[in-house]
Structures are given as C-alpha cells and as structure tokens.
C-alpha positions as MATLAB code, in Angstrom:
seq = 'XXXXXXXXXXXXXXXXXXXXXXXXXXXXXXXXXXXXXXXXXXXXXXXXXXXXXXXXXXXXXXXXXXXXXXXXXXXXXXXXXXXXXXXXXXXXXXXXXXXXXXXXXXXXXXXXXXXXXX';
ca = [
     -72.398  -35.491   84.380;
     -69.284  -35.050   85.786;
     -66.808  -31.852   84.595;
     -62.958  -32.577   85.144;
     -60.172  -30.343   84.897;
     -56.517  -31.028   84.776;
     -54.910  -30.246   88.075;
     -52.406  -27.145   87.652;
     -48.644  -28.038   87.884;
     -45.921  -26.357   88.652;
     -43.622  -28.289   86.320;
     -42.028  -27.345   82.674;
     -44.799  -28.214   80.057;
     -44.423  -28.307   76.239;
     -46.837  -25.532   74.848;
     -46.677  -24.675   70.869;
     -42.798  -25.704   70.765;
     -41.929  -23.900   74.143;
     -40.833  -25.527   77.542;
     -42.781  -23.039   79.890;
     -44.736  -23.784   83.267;
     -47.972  -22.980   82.601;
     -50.310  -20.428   84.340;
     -52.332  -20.818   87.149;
     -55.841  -21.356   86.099;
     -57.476  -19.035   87.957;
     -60.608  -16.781   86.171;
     -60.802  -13.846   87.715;
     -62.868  -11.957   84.708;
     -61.827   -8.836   83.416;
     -64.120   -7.353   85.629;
     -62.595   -8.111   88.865;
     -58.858   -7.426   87.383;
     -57.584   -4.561   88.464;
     -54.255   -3.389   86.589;
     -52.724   -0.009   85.997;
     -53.376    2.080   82.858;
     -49.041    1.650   82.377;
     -49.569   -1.991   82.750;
     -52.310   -2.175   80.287;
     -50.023   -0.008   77.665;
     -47.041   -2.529   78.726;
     -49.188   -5.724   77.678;
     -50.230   -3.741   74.450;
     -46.685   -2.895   73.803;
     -45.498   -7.160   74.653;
     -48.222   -8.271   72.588;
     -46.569  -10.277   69.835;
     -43.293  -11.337   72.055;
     -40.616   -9.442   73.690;
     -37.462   -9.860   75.488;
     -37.857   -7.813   78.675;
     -34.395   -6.225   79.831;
     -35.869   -3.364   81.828;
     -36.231   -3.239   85.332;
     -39.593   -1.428   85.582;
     -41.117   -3.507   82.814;
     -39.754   -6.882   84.178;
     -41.934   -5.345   87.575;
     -44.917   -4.382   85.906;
     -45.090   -7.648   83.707;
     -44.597   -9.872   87.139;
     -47.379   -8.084   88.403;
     -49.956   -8.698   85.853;
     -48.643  -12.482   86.209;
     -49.614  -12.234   89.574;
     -52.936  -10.583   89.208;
     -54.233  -12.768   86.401;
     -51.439  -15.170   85.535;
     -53.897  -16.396   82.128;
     -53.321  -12.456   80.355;
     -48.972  -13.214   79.718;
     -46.583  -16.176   79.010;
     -43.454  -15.848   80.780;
     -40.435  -17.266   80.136;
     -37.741  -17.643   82.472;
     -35.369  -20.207   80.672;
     -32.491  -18.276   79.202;
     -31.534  -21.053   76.747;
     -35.574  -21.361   75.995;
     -35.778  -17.748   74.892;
     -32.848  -17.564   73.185;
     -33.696  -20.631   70.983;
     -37.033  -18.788   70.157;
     -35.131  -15.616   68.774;
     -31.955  -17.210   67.331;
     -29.536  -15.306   69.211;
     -27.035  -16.583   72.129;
     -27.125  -14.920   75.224;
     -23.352  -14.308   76.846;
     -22.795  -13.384   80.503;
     -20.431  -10.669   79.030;
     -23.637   -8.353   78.092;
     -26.767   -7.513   79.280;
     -28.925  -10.570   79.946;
     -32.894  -10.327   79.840;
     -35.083  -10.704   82.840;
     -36.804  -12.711   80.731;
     -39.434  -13.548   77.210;
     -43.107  -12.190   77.386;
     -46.188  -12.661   75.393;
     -49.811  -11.545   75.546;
     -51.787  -14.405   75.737;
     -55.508  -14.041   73.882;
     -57.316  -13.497   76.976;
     -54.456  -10.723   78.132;
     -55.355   -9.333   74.667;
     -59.056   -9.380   74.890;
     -58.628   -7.680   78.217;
     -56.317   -4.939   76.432;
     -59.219   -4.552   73.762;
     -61.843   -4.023   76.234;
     -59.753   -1.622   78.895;
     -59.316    0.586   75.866;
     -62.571    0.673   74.630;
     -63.631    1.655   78.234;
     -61.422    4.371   79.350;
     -61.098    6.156   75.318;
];
C-alpha cells in the first residue's frame, strides 16, 4: 500500500477564501521546536488574525515561520489582506509588514508550551 503526498509548491494557493502560498510541510513535533518564551506569547497574542506593523513582531513571527512554517499563516499580499479586513491600504500611511494567523497546530503548540513552563 502505497502513501502519497502532494508535493509542496511554492506557488499562490486558494485556502478557505485566501490566495496564500502554503507552508512547507515539514513535522518537526513540538518537541524538537525550539521558540522563545516572547515568540510563544506573540503567537498567543496573533491567534485569531492580525495585521503585523511592528518591526520586532514582523521578526519574531518570520522566525517561527522559519522554525516550523505549519504553527502561522502569513500573508504577504497587500491587496489580499486588505480584502480580508475591509480597509484600503494607501502608500500615504503606515503599511503592514504583513497578515498573521495561528494555525491549529501553532495553537496546540501554544497550549502545550504553557502548560509546561506554568
């Protein structure tokens, strides 16, 4: 019996409404992730959806991507993320670095970090 998997791709996807490129498939496990106790507070705080216009959180959030790129969503499309909220972003003002969300393995992880170290 033969298991296939769908090759990852780099490419825009449609995922629940949203044009994103999906994450890299890679498990890890929460045991083998190792993020900060600020970037475990930052996914808590991202959990439902944000729009991330700080520096240091735009940092933090890149490097959980890159850590375990299954725990967040990210998007990067300007004209995406502004369709999501309903608001039109102008290059007069501050623009975001870009949208985040918790995905329900990021939030599992969150759960069980906290349970661990409280």
């Amino acid at each position: 019996m033969s298991d296939t998997k769908k090759l990852w791709t780099n490419e825009w996807v449609e995922h629940e409404g949203l044009k994103i490129i999906p994450p890299k498939p890679e498990d890890k496990g929460a045991e083998k992730v190792s993020l900060t106790k600020e970037q475990v507070e930052l996914m808590e705080a991202v959990n439902d959806g944000a729009t991330i216009f700080g520096y240091k959180d735009a940092k933090l959030l890149r490097e959980v991507q890159k850590q375990e790129p299954t725990f967040i969503t990210i998007i990067d499309n300007l004209d995406e993320l502004a369709r999501i909220e309903g608001k039109r972003y102008k290059g007069n003002e501050q623009l975001p670095y870009f949208g985040a969300v918790i995905t329900e393995k990021g939030q599992d992880f969150v759960k069980e970090f906290f349970s661990k170290t409280y």
